[in-house]
mmCIF file of C-alpha atoms and ligand atoms in Angstrom:
data_model
loop_
_atom_site.group_PDB
_atom_site.id
_atom_site.type_symbol
_atom_site.label_atom_id
_atom_site.label_comp_id
_atom_site.label_asym_id
_atom_site.label_seq_id
_atom_site.Cartn_x
_atom_site.Cartn_y
_atom_site.Cartn_z
ATOM 1 C CA MET A 1 0.000 0.000 0.000
ATOM 2 C CA LYS A 2 2.813 2.323 0.990
ATOM 3 C CA LYS A 3 4.531 1.525 -2.324
ATOM 4 C CA ILE A 4 1.389 2.220 -4.311
ATOM 5 C CA LEU A 5 0.967 5.545 -2.518
ATOM 6 C CA SER A 6 4.515 6.664 -3.206
ATOM 7 C CA VAL A 7 4.197 5.689 -6.900
ATOM 8 C CA LEU A 8 0.950 7.653 -7.074
ATOM 9 C CA LEU A 9 2.579 10.658 -5.393
ATOM 10 C CA ALA A 10 5.527 10.549 -7.753
ATOM 11 C CA ALA A 11 3.175 10.335 -10.724
ATOM 12 C CA MET A 12 1.186 13.332 -9.484
ATOM 13 C CA MET A 13 4.392 15.384 -9.145
ATOM 14 C CA VAL A 14 5.433 14.568 -12.699
ATOM 15 C CA VAL A 15 2.006 15.576 -13.991
ATOM 16 C CA SER A 16 2.046 18.871 -12.093
ATOM 17 C CA LEU A 17 5.589 19.666 -13.208
ATOM 18 C CA ALA A 18 4.684 18.953 -16.803
ATOM 19 C CA ALA A 19 1.650 21.212 -16.443
ATOM 20 C CA CYS A 20 3.862 23.997 -15.105
ATOM 21 C CA GLY A 21 6.269 23.614 -17.945
ATOM 22 C CA GLN A 22 3.452 23.704 -20.411
ATOM 23 C CA LYS A 23 1.989 26.776 -18.789
ATOM 24 C CA ALA A 24 5.294 28.637 -19.027
ATOM 25 C CA ALA A 25 5.695 27.700 -22.660
ATOM 26 C CA THR A 26 2.161 28.855 -23.508
ATOM 27 C CA GLY A 27 2.803 32.194 -21.819
ATOM 28 C CA ALA A 28 5.843 32.816 -23.931
ATOM 29 C CA GLN A 29 4.053 31.914 -27.122
ATOM 30 C CA GLY A 30 0.646 33.427 -26.483
ATOM 31 C CA GLY A 31 1.712 36.832 -25.145
ATOM 32 C CA ALA A 32 4.239 39.080 -26.829
ATOM 33 C CA ALA A 33 6.645 38.592 -23.883
ATOM 34 C CA GLY A 34 9.225 36.677 -25.886
ATOM 35 C CA ALA A 35 8.639 38.643 -29.091
ATOM 36 C CA LYS A 36 11.203 40.951 -30.622
ATOM 37 C CA THR A 37 10.088 44.591 -30.705
ATOM 38 C CA VAL A 38 10.720 46.616 -33.839
ATOM 39 C CA LYS A 39 10.464 50.374 -33.338
ATOM 40 C CA VAL A 40 8.979 52.131 -36.357
ATOM 41 C CA GLY A 41 8.979 55.932 -36.558
ATOM 42 C CA VAL A 42 6.497 57.532 -38.932
ATOM 43 C CA CYS A 43 6.447 61.244 -39.792
ATOM 44 C CA ILE A 44 3.420 62.663 -41.623
ATOM 45 C CA TYR A 45 3.737 66.168 -43.117
ATOM 46 C CA LYS A 46 0.534 67.201 -41.351
ATOM 47 C CA PHE A 47 -2.330 65.244 -39.820
ATOM 48 C CA ASP A 48 -4.885 67.741 -41.085
ATOM 49 C CA ASP A 49 -4.863 66.431 -44.688
ATOM 50 C CA ALA A 50 -7.755 64.300 -45.925
ATOM 51 C CA PHE A 51 -5.741 61.904 -48.103
ATOM 52 C CA MET A 52 -2.807 61.505 -45.706
ATOM 53 C CA THR A 53 -5.257 60.709 -42.897
ATOM 54 C CA LEU A 54 -6.560 57.714 -44.849
ATOM 55 C CA TYR A 55 -2.973 56.772 -45.644
ATOM 56 C CA ARG A 56 -1.673 56.915 -42.061
ATOM 57 C CA ASN A 57 -4.642 55.019 -40.612
ATOM 58 C CA GLU A 58 -4.158 52.236 -43.143
ATOM 59 C CA LEU A 59 -0.401 52.184 -42.448
ATOM 60 C CA ASP A 60 -1.022 51.728 -38.729
ATOM 61 C CA LYS A 61 -3.665 49.058 -39.305
ATOM 62 C CA TYR A 62 -1.463 47.092 -41.668
ATOM 63 C CA PHE A 63 1.512 47.192 -39.267
ATOM 64 C CA LYS A 64 -0.767 45.837 -36.515
ATOM 65 C CA SER A 65 -1.787 42.958 -38.778
ATOM 66 C CA LYS A 66 1.905 42.122 -39.273
ATOM 67 C CA SER A 67 2.698 41.788 -35.539
ATOM 68 C CA ASN A 68 2.754 38.165 -34.370
ATOM 69 C CA ALA A 69 4.198 35.923 -31.641
ATOM 70 C CA ASP A 70 7.742 36.553 -32.862
ATOM 71 C CA VAL A 71 7.700 40.251 -33.622
ATOM 72 C CA THR A 72 5.807 43.298 -32.400
ATOM 73 C CA TYR A 73 5.841 46.471 -34.487
ATOM 74 C CA GLU A 74 5.719 49.436 -32.156
ATOM 75 C CA VAL A 75 4.607 52.277 -34.418
ATOM 76 C CA THR A 76 4.929 55.939 -33.405
ATOM 77 C CA ILE A 77 3.290 58.439 -35.771
ATOM 78 C CA MET A 78 4.193 62.128 -35.538
ATOM 79 C CA ASP A 79 2.354 65.188 -36.903
ATOM 80 C CA GLY A 80 4.799 67.504 -38.718
ATOM 81 C CA LYS A 81 2.188 70.301 -38.635
ATOM 82 C CA ASN A 82 3.437 71.397 -42.055
ATOM 83 C CA ASP A 83 6.631 72.715 -40.453
ATOM 84 C CA GLN A 84 9.924 71.231 -41.682
ATOM 85 C CA ALA A 85 11.888 72.409 -38.616
ATOM 86 C CA GLU A 86 9.419 70.681 -36.313
ATOM 87 C CA GLN A 87 9.537 67.518 -38.419
ATOM 88 C CA THR A 88 13.348 67.506 -38.501
ATOM 89 C CA ASN A 89 13.292 67.546 -34.668
ATOM 90 C CA GLN A 90 10.947 64.583 -34.680
ATOM 91 C CA ILE A 91 13.311 62.685 -36.982
ATOM 92 C CA ASP A 92 16.308 63.609 -34.778
ATOM 93 C CA ASN A 93 14.440 62.184 -31.782
ATOM 94 C CA PHE A 94 13.724 58.923 -33.584
ATOM 95 C CA ILE A 95 17.411 58.657 -34.471
ATOM 96 C CA VAL A 96 18.572 59.368 -30.897
ATOM 97 C CA GLN A 97 16.163 56.724 -29.613
ATOM 98 C CA ASN A 98 17.587 54.146 -32.010
ATOM 99 C CA TYR A 99 14.463 53.452 -34.013
ATOM 100 C CA ASP A 100 14.812 50.470 -36.338
ATOM 101 C CA VAL A 101 13.217 52.015 -39.422
ATOM 102 C CA LEU A 102 11.604 55.310 -40.437
ATOM 103 C CA ILE A 103 8.729 56.043 -42.817
ATOM 104 C CA LEU A 104 8.885 59.679 -43.863
ATOM 105 C CA ASN A 105 6.338 61.927 -45.541
ATOM 106 C CA LEU A 106 8.478 65.053 -45.679
ATOM 107 C CA VAL A 107 7.068 68.524 -45.220
ATOM 108 C CA GLN A 108 9.467 69.770 -47.894
ATOM 109 C CA SER A 109 10.894 67.356 -50.451
ATOM 110 C CA SER A 110 13.815 69.755 -50.770
ATOM 111 C CA GLY A 111 14.750 68.817 -47.189
ATOM 112 C CA ALA A 112 15.457 65.229 -48.287
ATOM 113 C CA ALA A 113 19.241 65.579 -48.736
ATOM 114 C CA THR A 114 19.813 66.731 -45.126
ATOM 115 C CA ILE A 115 17.453 64.129 -43.691
ATOM 116 C CA MET A 116 18.997 61.331 -45.755
ATOM 117 C CA GLN A 117 22.450 62.264 -44.524
ATOM 118 C CA LYS A 118 21.304 62.052 -40.893
ATOM 119 C CA CYS A 119 19.696 58.633 -41.420
ATOM 120 C CA LYS A 120 22.681 57.426 -43.388
ATOM 121 C CA ASP A 121 25.083 58.475 -40.584
ATOM 122 C CA ALA A 122 22.910 56.588 -38.098
ATOM 123 C CA ASN A 123 22.516 53.665 -40.546
ATOM 124 C CA ILE A 124 18.712 53.647 -40.156
ATOM 125 C CA PRO A 125 16.696 52.500 -43.169
ATOM 126 C CA VAL A 126 14.113 54.923 -44.531
ATOM 127 C CA VAL A 127 10.987 54.562 -46.635
ATOM 128 C CA PHE A 128 10.020 57.916 -48.155
ATOM 129 C CA ILE A 129 6.340 58.190 -48.990
ATOM 130 C CA ASN A 130 3.972 60.536 -50.860
ATOM 131 C CA ARG A 131 6.404 63.445 -51.351
ATOM 132 C CA GLU A 132 9.039 62.333 -53.763
ATOM 133 C CA PRO A 133 12.605 63.523 -53.101
ATOM 134 C CA SER A 134 14.473 64.695 -56.201
ATOM 135 C CA GLU A 135 16.071 62.051 -58.434
ATOM 136 C CA ALA A 136 19.439 63.656 -57.727
ATOM 137 C CA ASP A 137 19.049 63.193 -53.933
ATOM 138 C CA MET A 138 17.859 59.623 -54.378
ATOM 139 C CA SER A 139 20.711 58.542 -56.616
ATOM 140 C CA ALA A 140 23.417 60.489 -54.740
ATOM 141 C CA ASN A 141 22.731 58.475 -51.581
ATOM 142 C CA ASN A 142 22.263 55.132 -53.298
ATOM 143 C CA THR A 143 25.931 54.256 -52.945
ATOM 144 C CA GLY A 144 28.216 52.385 -50.550
ATOM 145 C CA ASP A 145 26.773 50.722 -47.467
ATOM 146 C CA TYR A 146 23.560 52.761 -47.536
ATOM 147 C CA ALA A 147 22.561 51.548 -51.020
ATOM 148 C CA GLY A 148 19.406 49.412 -50.758
ATOM 149 C CA LYS A 149 18.551 50.835 -47.319
ATOM 150 C CA PHE A 150 16.122 53.469 -48.505
ATOM 151 C CA THR A 151 13.378 53.743 -51.077
ATOM 152 C CA TYR A 152 10.576 55.960 -52.330
ATOM 153 C CA VAL A 153 7.068 54.485 -52.389
ATOM 154 C CA GLY A 154 4.562 56.519 -54.335
ATOM 155 C CA ALA A 155 2.504 57.018 -57.431
ATOM 156 C CA ASP A 156 3.782 58.757 -60.558
ATOM 157 C CA ALA A 157 2.040 62.132 -60.446
ATOM 158 C CA ARG A 158 2.446 62.539 -64.215
ATOM 159 C CA GLN A 159 0.009 59.662 -64.653
ATOM 160 C CA SER A 160 -2.648 61.302 -62.432
ATOM 161 C CA GLY A 161 -2.315 64.558 -64.378
ATOM 162 C CA LYS A 162 -2.687 62.742 -67.691
ATOM 163 C CA PHE A 163 -5.795 60.933 -66.435
ATOM 164 C CA GLN A 164 -7.355 64.267 -65.449
ATOM 165 C CA GLY A 165 -6.692 65.639 -68.941
ATOM 166 C CA GLU A 166 -8.277 62.544 -70.469
ATOM 167 C CA LEU A 167 -11.373 62.795 -68.276
ATOM 168 C CA ILE A 168 -12.133 66.089 -70.055
ATOM 169 C CA ALA A 169 -10.743 65.248 -73.522
ATOM 170 C CA ASP A 170 -12.903 62.096 -73.646
ATOM 171 C CA LEU A 171 -16.170 64.014 -73.162
ATOM 172 C CA ALA A 172 -18.306 64.190 -76.322
ATOM 173 C CA ASN A 173 -17.730 67.963 -76.563
ATOM 174 C CA LYS A 174 -14.149 67.704 -75.204
ATOM 175 C CA GLY A 175 -15.197 70.132 -72.491
ATOM 176 C CA ASP A 176 -15.522 72.942 -75.047
ATOM 177 C CA LEU A 177 -18.943 74.117 -73.930
ATOM 178 C CA ASN A 178 -18.963 77.342 -75.936
ATOM 179 C CA GLY A 179 -17.573 75.693 -79.079
ATOM 180 C CA ASP A 180 -14.819 78.265 -79.638
ATOM 181 C CA GLY A 181 -12.205 75.528 -80.211
ATOM 182 C CA LYS A 182 -10.440 76.334 -76.928
ATOM 183 C CA LEU A 183 -10.781 75.086 -73.388
ATOM 184 C CA GLN A 184 -11.222 77.891 -70.863
ATOM 185 C CA TYR A 185 -10.097 76.554 -67.498
ATOM 186 C CA VAL A 186 -9.240 77.332 -63.884
ATOM 187 C CA MET A 187 -6.450 75.404 -62.133
ATOM 188 C CA ILE A 188 -6.465 74.968 -58.344
ATOM 189 C CA GLU A 189 -3.056 73.748 -57.241
ATOM 190 C CA GLY A 190 -1.796 71.889 -54.168
ATOM 191 C CA ASP A 191 1.430 72.834 -52.436
ATOM 192 C CA PRO A 192 3.689 74.107 -55.254
ATOM 193 C CA GLU A 193 6.807 72.646 -53.579
ATOM 194 C CA ASN A 194 5.377 69.203 -54.160
ATOM 195 C CA VAL A 195 5.926 67.299 -57.417
ATOM 196 C CA ASP A 196 2.372 65.959 -57.243
ATOM 197 C CA ALA A 197 1.080 69.509 -57.630
ATOM 198 C CA LYS A 198 3.626 70.432 -60.276
ATOM 199 C CA TYR A 199 3.075 67.370 -62.460
ATOM 200 C CA ARG A 200 -0.712 67.286 -62.130
ATOM 201 C CA THR A 201 -0.900 70.937 -63.163
ATOM 202 C CA GLN A 202 1.410 70.395 -66.115
ATOM 203 C CA PHE A 203 0.309 66.980 -67.401
ATOM 204 C CA SER A 204 -3.450 67.497 -67.118
ATOM 205 C CA ILE A 205 -3.149 70.299 -69.655
ATOM 206 C CA SER A 206 -0.535 68.763 -71.962
ATOM 207 C CA GLN A 207 -2.487 65.495 -72.142
ATOM 208 C CA TYR A 208 -5.737 67.365 -72.746
ATOM 209 C CA LYS A 209 -4.182 69.230 -75.678
ATOM 210 C CA ASP A 210 -2.710 66.023 -77.123
ATOM 211 C CA LYS A 211 -5.877 63.975 -76.820
ATOM 212 C CA ALA A 212 -8.477 66.628 -77.629
ATOM 213 C CA GLY A 213 -6.371 68.359 -80.252
ATOM 214 C CA LEU A 214 -7.625 71.723 -78.952
ATOM 215 C CA GLU A 215 -5.904 74.766 -77.516
ATOM 216 C CA VAL A 216 -6.418 76.011 -73.973
ATOM 217 C CA ASP A 217 -7.012 79.316 -72.291
ATOM 218 C CA GLN A 218 -5.934 79.497 -68.656
ATOM 219 C CA LEU A 219 -8.210 81.946 -66.854
ATOM 220 C CA LEU A 220 -6.705 81.502 -63.407
ATOM 221 C CA ASP A 221 -4.139 79.345 -61.613
ATOM 222 C CA GLN A 222 -4.039 79.543 -57.806
ATOM 223 C CA VAL A 223 -2.590 77.605 -54.915
ATOM 224 C CA GLY A 224 -5.090 75.982 -52.543
ATOM 225 C CA MET A 225 -2.554 73.908 -50.520
ATOM 226 C CA TRP A 226 -4.664 70.685 -50.873
ATOM 227 C CA ASP A 227 -7.254 72.273 -48.588
ATOM 228 C CA ARG A 228 -11.037 72.188 -49.045
ATOM 229 C CA ALA A 229 -11.810 75.644 -47.636
ATOM 230 C CA LYS A 230 -9.126 77.231 -49.817
ATOM 231 C CA GLY A 231 -10.401 75.356 -52.894
ATOM 232 C CA GLN A 232 -13.896 76.634 -52.181
ATOM 233 C CA GLN A 233 -12.722 80.238 -51.828
ATOM 234 C CA ILE A 234 -10.615 80.156 -55.010
ATOM 235 C CA ALA A 235 -13.492 78.624 -57.010
ATOM 236 C CA GLN A 236 -15.950 81.171 -55.602
ATOM 237 C CA ASP A 237 -13.712 84.106 -56.577
ATOM 238 C CA ALA A 238 -13.075 82.582 -60.025
ATOM 239 C CA LEU A 239 -16.805 82.108 -60.652
ATOM 240 C CA THR A 240 -17.471 85.693 -59.631
ATOM 241 C CA GLN A 241 -14.690 87.020 -61.844
ATOM 242 C CA PHE A 242 -15.061 84.819 -64.938
ATOM 243 C CA GLY A 243 -18.648 83.511 -64.691
ATOM 244 C CA ASP A 244 -19.796 81.530 -67.735
ATOM 245 C CA GLN A 245 -16.400 81.739 -69.360
ATOM 246 C CA ILE A 246 -15.187 78.895 -67.115
ATOM 247 C CA GLU A 247 -15.625 75.526 -68.803
ATOM 248 C CA VAL A 248 -13.518 73.370 -66.495
ATOM 249 C CA ILE A 249 -12.093 73.555 -62.978
ATOM 250 C CA PHE A 250 -9.077 71.268 -62.591
ATOM 251 C CA CYS A 251 -8.146 70.602 -58.952
ATOM 252 C CA ASN A 252 -4.901 68.910 -57.948
ATOM 253 C CA ASN A 253 -6.843 66.880 -55.357
ATOM 254 C CA ASP A 254 -10.368 65.920 -54.304
ATOM 255 C CA ASP A 255 -10.518 67.893 -51.090
ATOM 256 C CA MET A 256 -10.090 71.131 -53.069
ATOM 257 C CA ALA A 257 -12.491 69.797 -55.738
ATOM 258 C CA LEU A 258 -15.146 69.206 -53.077
ATOM 259 C CA GLY A 259 -14.669 72.813 -51.985
ATOM 260 C CA ALA A 260 -14.995 73.930 -55.628
ATOM 261 C CA LYS A 261 -18.126 71.788 -55.988
ATOM 262 C CA ALA A 262 -19.781 73.701 -53.127
ATOM 263 C CA SER A 263 -18.983 77.028 -54.853
ATOM 264 C CA ILE A 264 -20.206 75.750 -58.222
ATOM 265 C CA GLU A 265 -23.517 74.754 -56.624
ATOM 266 C CA ALA A 266 -23.778 78.059 -54.736
ATOM 267 C CA ALA A 267 -23.263 79.917 -58.030
ATOM 268 C CA GLY A 268 -26.175 77.966 -59.552
ATOM 269 C CA ARG A 269 -23.990 76.155 -62.062
ATOM 270 C CA LYS A 270 -24.412 72.471 -62.867
ATOM 271 C CA VAL A 271 -21.545 70.050 -63.386
ATOM 272 C CA GLY A 272 -21.983 68.072 -66.597
ATOM 273 C CA GLU A 273 -24.316 70.709 -68.061
ATOM 274 C CA ASN A 274 -22.539 74.059 -67.960
ATOM 275 C CA ILE A 275 -19.219 73.345 -66.235
ATOM 276 C CA TYR A 276 -16.877 70.399 -65.577
ATOM 277 C CA LEU A 277 -14.888 69.521 -62.462
ATOM 278 C CA VAL A 278 -12.104 66.994 -61.822
ATOM 279 C CA GLY A 279 -9.942 66.045 -58.821
ATOM 280 C CA VAL A 280 -7.503 63.353 -57.682
ATOM 281 C CA ASP A 281 -7.514 60.867 -54.734
ATOM 282 C CA ALA A 282 -10.944 59.198 -54.993
ATOM 283 C CA LEU A 283 -11.999 60.235 -51.487
ATOM 284 C CA ALA A 284 -15.318 58.497 -50.683
ATOM 285 C CA GLU A 285 -17.205 61.798 -50.934
ATOM 286 C CA ALA A 286 -15.687 62.575 -54.329
ATOM 287 C CA VAL A 287 -16.482 59.105 -55.681
ATOM 288 C CA GLN A 288 -20.065 59.617 -54.532
ATOM 289 C CA ALA A 289 -20.090 63.008 -56.297
ATOM 290 C CA VAL A 290 -18.880 61.334 -59.520
ATOM 291 C CA MET A 291 -21.683 58.755 -59.197
ATOM 292 C CA ASP A 292 -24.215 61.561 -58.629
ATOM 293 C CA GLY A 293 -22.922 63.584 -61.576
ATOM 294 C CA ALA A 294 -21.707 66.386 -59.257
ATOM 295 C CA MET A 295 -18.084 65.851 -60.326
ATOM 296 C CA THR A 296 -16.962 64.897 -63.828
ATOM 297 C CA GLY A 297 -14.356 62.439 -62.580
ATOM 298 C CA THR A 298 -11.453 61.794 -60.268
ATOM 299 C CA VAL A 299 -8.335 59.618 -60.119
ATOM 300 C CA LEU A 300 -7.773 56.911 -57.522
ATOM 301 C CA ASN A 301 -4.661 57.654 -55.470
ATOM 302 C CA ASP A 302 -4.309 54.187 -53.986
ATOM 303 C CA HIS A 303 -3.567 54.802 -50.297
ATOM 304 C CA VAL A 304 -4.112 51.126 -49.491
ATOM 305 C CA GLY A 305 -1.607 49.904 -52.091
ATOM 306 C CA GLN A 306 0.900 52.630 -51.176
ATOM 307 C CA SER A 307 0.712 52.150 -47.395
ATOM 308 C CA HIS A 308 0.967 48.371 -47.671
ATOM 309 C CA THR A 309 3.966 48.633 -49.986
ATOM 310 C CA ALA A 310 5.605 51.099 -47.584
ATOM 311 C CA VAL A 311 5.104 48.719 -44.633
ATOM 312 C CA ASP A 312 6.366 45.723 -46.622
ATOM 313 C CA CYS A 313 9.489 47.695 -47.612
ATOM 314 C CA ALA A 314 10.089 48.786 -43.991
ATOM 315 C CA ILE A 315 9.824 45.176 -42.787
ATOM 316 C CA ASP A 316 12.137 43.976 -45.564
ATOM 317 C CA ALA A 317 14.684 46.637 -44.606
ATOM 318 C CA VAL A 318 14.545 45.614 -40.925
ATOM 319 C CA ASN A 319 15.140 42.022 -42.007
ATOM 320 C CA GLY A 320 18.236 43.090 -43.915
ATOM 321 C CA LYS A 321 16.780 42.771 -47.416
ATOM 322 C CA SER A 322 17.988 45.244 -50.010
ATOM 323 C CA LEU A 323 15.303 47.697 -51.225
ATOM 324 C CA SER A 324 14.908 48.849 -54.800
ATOM 325 C CA LEU A 325 15.218 52.615 -55.114
ATOM 326 C CA TYR A 326 11.623 53.171 -56.314
ATOM 327 C CA ASN A 327 8.347 51.334 -55.719
ATOM 328 C CA TRP A 328 5.488 52.633 -57.862
ATOM 329 C CA VAL A 329 1.781 52.131 -57.338
ATOM 330 C CA ASP A 330 -0.600 52.894 -60.229
ATOM 331 C CA TYR A 331 -3.305 55.537 -60.326
ATOM 332 C CA VAL A 332 -6.719 54.598 -61.754
ATOM 333 C CA LYS A 333 -9.099 56.845 -63.681
ATOM 334 C CA VAL A 334 -12.509 57.097 -61.974
ATOM 335 C CA THR A 335 -15.495 57.900 -64.222
ATOM 336 C CA PRO A 336 -19.277 57.711 -63.705
ATOM 337 C CA GLU A 337 -19.097 54.280 -65.392
ATOM 338 C CA ASN A 338 -16.670 52.618 -62.967
ATOM 339 C CA ALA A 339 -17.012 54.841 -59.837
ATOM 340 C CA SER A 340 -19.124 52.344 -57.848
ATOM 341 C CA GLN A 341 -16.073 50.021 -57.675
ATOM 342 C CA TYR A 342 -14.112 52.649 -55.737
ATOM 343 C CA LYS A 343 -16.706 53.590 -53.125
HETATM 344 C C1 LIG B 401 -1.181 64.041 -52.771
HETATM 345 C C2 LIG B 401 -2.675 63.957 -52.524
HETATM 346 C C3 LIG B 401 -3.133 65.224 -51.831
HETATM 347 C C4 LIG B 401 -2.293 65.499 -50.604
HETATM 348 C C5 LIG B 401 -0.826 65.459 -50.943
HETATM 349 C C6 LIG B 401 0.035 65.649 -49.734
HETATM 350 O O1 LIG B 401 -0.740 62.857 -53.369
HETATM 351 O O2 LIG B 401 -3.329 63.841 -53.761
HETATM 352 O O3 LIG B 401 -4.491 65.121 -51.489
HETATM 353 O O4 LIG B 401 -2.582 64.528 -49.635
HETATM 354 O O5 LIG B 401 -0.491 64.241 -51.575
HETATM 355 O O6 LIG B 401 1.392 65.593 -50.059
#
């Protein structure tokens, strides 16, 4: 009996020890306790921007989906408040705190050379997004040990401009409402320091001329800094000054186009009947306006594709993979025919 008892006792101890061991192992796997932490620093040029808000939320969400039992991505997102000095401080802080990788949406693309040098000295990989640094800055740093440690992820703004030009050139009347063989237009520009603004302004018109085979008459070209209220004000002033002469309002983005739409409606004009209006980004509200006939068209600026590519590049860089210098994501033309797909 004594023997049986001692065997039983010994067996119970083994079982409880095994259970303990198992418990410890589960803790390490189930929680993030044993996971490696990767510190990701993200700088957005300003939080108060409709498109970049969609972009940064998707970036954060996608990073979260990539965390697992082995690795946790600790993402810190900073608001540059449209101030390069402030943003440079934020980047300096990330560097001092030894962040593993940075994702940078610069306030001023012209600041790229200085920022790249800092990151290069600290040997921290960088994914530039949305505001393309100059080709000269990109290639000058793509040498030696830092080659393959940084990249630009974005969309080719020339393509979005061309699509805007085509949205008007492909109309039955080519946008020439008064039939004088010329397109009278107003251009509302984003931040002029930004290549997106520069190329959209330039290529919308050159592509229009090529495809429509007509000349153009620029009535007004003003900077609205990507901002809805500014777009609305510029459109309102233009409608007061030029009235029925305006055939098209080209806006470098949708937020400004939505502002222009409000002014067009307030002036009693009707998109598709006596004026045309195009934007870029495919914000939900703009896509709805295209479906309702309140905007002529827009261009999808794929924030999902761009943010996912940026995250994938950042993770590759952390894992020591070499990055290609550029990663492009396509724009898509959004018309009343296909708009429902982009809602
Ligand atoms: C553009 C976008 C704009 C604005 C800008 C900021 O690509 O179309 O709406 O977000 O980036 O740099």
